[in-house]
Amino acid sequence: MQNYKLIKSFRKTLALQVKNGEIIVKSPFFVTKKTIHNFLEKHQNWIVKKLQNTRKSIIDSDKIEFYKEKARKYIPWRVAELAEKNWLTYNVIKITSARTRWGSCTSKKNLNFSFRLILAPKEVIDYVIIHELSHLIHMNHSRRFWTQVAEMMPDYKVHEKWLKENGDFFVY
Ligand SMILES: [Zn+2]
């Protein structure tokens, strides 16, 4: 059993958090140690995965400026290329530090991309760009939107899955 920080409060259920490499258990006042340990055991895989992510993230944190620079150079260039290939026009591209959103598209046709994306494989970056470019046509996630994505990138599902499974590694 790893060390953990216990925070008791007027809550009804147990909750688990891994923050900066620390395991935090939030619990109601009257819960036995055994219940907490069972709870931790049950979520062992999740905890280990989270801790691994944290470790990897810490290694990369001193390289943030380097990644930002790289993203500012690569992403707008690639967006322009993919947009031109698909006859799409957009307004302004911004490289953000967003943690939970890889990209977004505004109603004014501005595109935002998180610099963290630069750590992903090229095809995954392409997928996010194509996803946002498709929002220039469909501002939703309707079936027609996904058809549009698939038209530009037939194997997009592989990359979408990759991002879901590995995305946590890029959050500092
Ligand atoms: Zn979307």
XYZ file of C-alpha atoms and ligand atoms in Angstrom:
173
model
C 0.000 0.000 0.000
C 1.431 3.394 -1.008
C 1.420 6.361 1.329
C -1.600 8.545 0.913
C -3.001 11.751 2.266
C -6.385 11.441 3.910
C -8.805 14.337 3.894
C -11.965 13.815 5.927
C -14.993 15.968 5.385
C -18.779 16.016 5.328
C -19.000 13.957 2.204
C -20.882 10.762 1.534
C -18.522 8.812 -0.647
C -14.831 8.070 -1.018
C -12.920 9.853 -3.722
C -9.461 9.368 -5.099
C -7.018 11.844 -6.575
C -3.413 11.694 -7.714
C -1.862 15.142 -7.715
C 1.829 15.910 -8.237
C 2.688 12.322 -7.455
C 0.669 12.280 -4.245
C -2.292 10.004 -3.609
C -5.160 11.833 -1.948
C -8.182 10.070 -0.475
C -11.201 12.149 0.368
C -13.478 10.384 2.774
C -16.496 10.830 5.017
C -15.711 11.109 8.760
C -16.772 7.621 9.774
C -14.920 5.281 7.508
C -12.570 2.559 8.713
C -8.989 2.212 7.565
C -9.870 -1.147 6.113
C -12.544 0.367 3.890
C -10.071 2.957 2.653
C -7.438 0.308 1.983
C -9.914 -1.834 0.095
C -10.871 1.204 -1.895
C -7.226 1.916 -2.748
C -6.650 -1.697 -3.667
C -9.621 -1.684 -5.967
C -8.222 1.325 -7.814
C -4.620 0.146 -7.826
C -4.286 0.027 -11.620
C -5.625 3.516 -11.990
C -3.295 4.816 -9.252
C -0.219 3.206 -10.787
C -1.077 4.621 -14.181
C -1.595 8.085 -12.753
C 1.672 7.950 -10.821
C 3.532 6.903 -13.955
C 2.019 9.806 -15.812
C 3.089 12.198 -13.095
C 6.625 10.910 -13.172
C 6.858 11.256 -16.915
C 5.311 14.704 -16.754
C 7.847 15.944 -14.214
C 10.748 14.909 -16.473
C 9.323 16.936 -19.300
C 8.419 20.050 -17.358
C 11.744 21.838 -17.934
C 11.265 21.455 -21.646
C 7.996 23.357 -21.854
C 9.475 26.381 -23.677
C 11.162 24.101 -26.148
C 7.891 22.306 -26.919
C 5.999 25.574 -27.193
C 8.474 26.876 -29.737
C 8.336 23.655 -31.674
C 4.523 23.719 -31.656
C 4.428 27.365 -32.815
C 6.573 26.407 -35.777
C 5.010 23.118 -36.752
C 1.273 23.295 -36.047
C 0.322 26.463 -38.007
C 2.366 25.226 -40.945
C 0.666 21.828 -40.914
C -2.798 23.365 -40.466
C -2.206 25.524 -43.537
C -1.115 22.509 -45.515
C -4.087 20.332 -44.536
C -6.569 23.178 -44.970
C -5.313 23.911 -48.459
C -5.459 20.268 -49.427
C -9.117 20.149 -48.364
C -10.128 23.564 -49.725
C -10.835 25.004 -46.288
C -10.183 28.496 -45.001
C -9.815 29.674 -41.434
C -9.056 32.897 -39.666
C -6.374 32.912 -36.957
C -4.427 30.057 -35.375
C -3.466 30.273 -31.741
C -1.162 27.914 -29.851
C -2.447 27.610 -26.289
C -1.368 25.895 -23.077
C -4.704 24.136 -22.670
C -4.442 20.989 -20.595
C -7.650 19.208 -21.383
C -8.422 20.360 -24.913
C -6.105 19.489 -27.745
C -7.798 21.848 -30.084
C -10.859 23.976 -30.587
C -12.580 25.894 -33.313
C -14.590 29.062 -32.734
C -17.610 30.325 -34.652
C -15.311 33.044 -36.030
C -13.247 30.322 -37.669
C -10.337 30.775 -35.317
C -8.429 27.610 -34.495
C -6.707 26.906 -31.181
C -4.270 24.102 -30.519
C -2.500 23.117 -27.329
C 1.285 23.130 -27.641
C 1.224 19.788 -25.781
C 0.068 18.198 -28.982
C 3.602 18.479 -30.338
C 4.569 15.501 -28.165
C 2.164 13.231 -30.007
C 2.996 11.262 -33.163
C 2.589 13.205 -36.410
C -0.550 11.281 -37.465
C -2.192 12.096 -34.135
C -1.404 15.789 -34.614
C -2.920 15.496 -38.081
C -6.026 13.930 -36.596
C -6.556 16.812 -34.154
C -5.982 19.348 -36.930
C -8.422 17.542 -39.216
C -10.920 17.300 -36.372
C -10.796 21.074 -35.866
C -10.800 21.797 -39.589
C -13.955 19.689 -39.874
C -15.562 21.962 -37.304
C -15.209 24.759 -39.850
C -17.921 22.905 -41.758
C -19.902 21.335 -38.885
C -19.815 23.108 -35.531
C -20.882 19.948 -33.677
C -20.108 16.270 -33.359
C -22.943 15.051 -35.541
C -22.728 12.072 -37.837
C -22.070 14.421 -40.725
C -19.158 15.896 -38.813
C -17.568 12.461 -38.341
C -18.183 11.615 -41.985
C -16.273 14.750 -42.863
C -13.393 13.734 -40.581
C -13.335 10.236 -42.102
C -13.267 11.674 -45.596
C -10.106 13.587 -44.796
C -8.591 10.835 -42.654
C -10.097 7.357 -43.143
C -8.194 5.799 -40.213
C -8.880 8.641 -37.764
C -10.307 6.268 -35.128
C -6.883 4.781 -34.426
C -5.473 8.203 -33.661
C -8.488 9.289 -31.651
C -8.021 6.169 -29.523
C -4.305 6.805 -29.138
C -5.010 10.273 -27.844
C -7.579 8.986 -25.366
C -5.164 6.401 -24.021
C -1.987 8.474 -23.996
C -3.209 12.019 -23.693
C -2.578 12.145 -19.950
C 1.142 11.927 -20.522
C 1.272 15.418 -21.958
C -0.275 17.247 -19.058
C 2.256 18.920 -16.794
Zn -14.699 18.503 -31.746
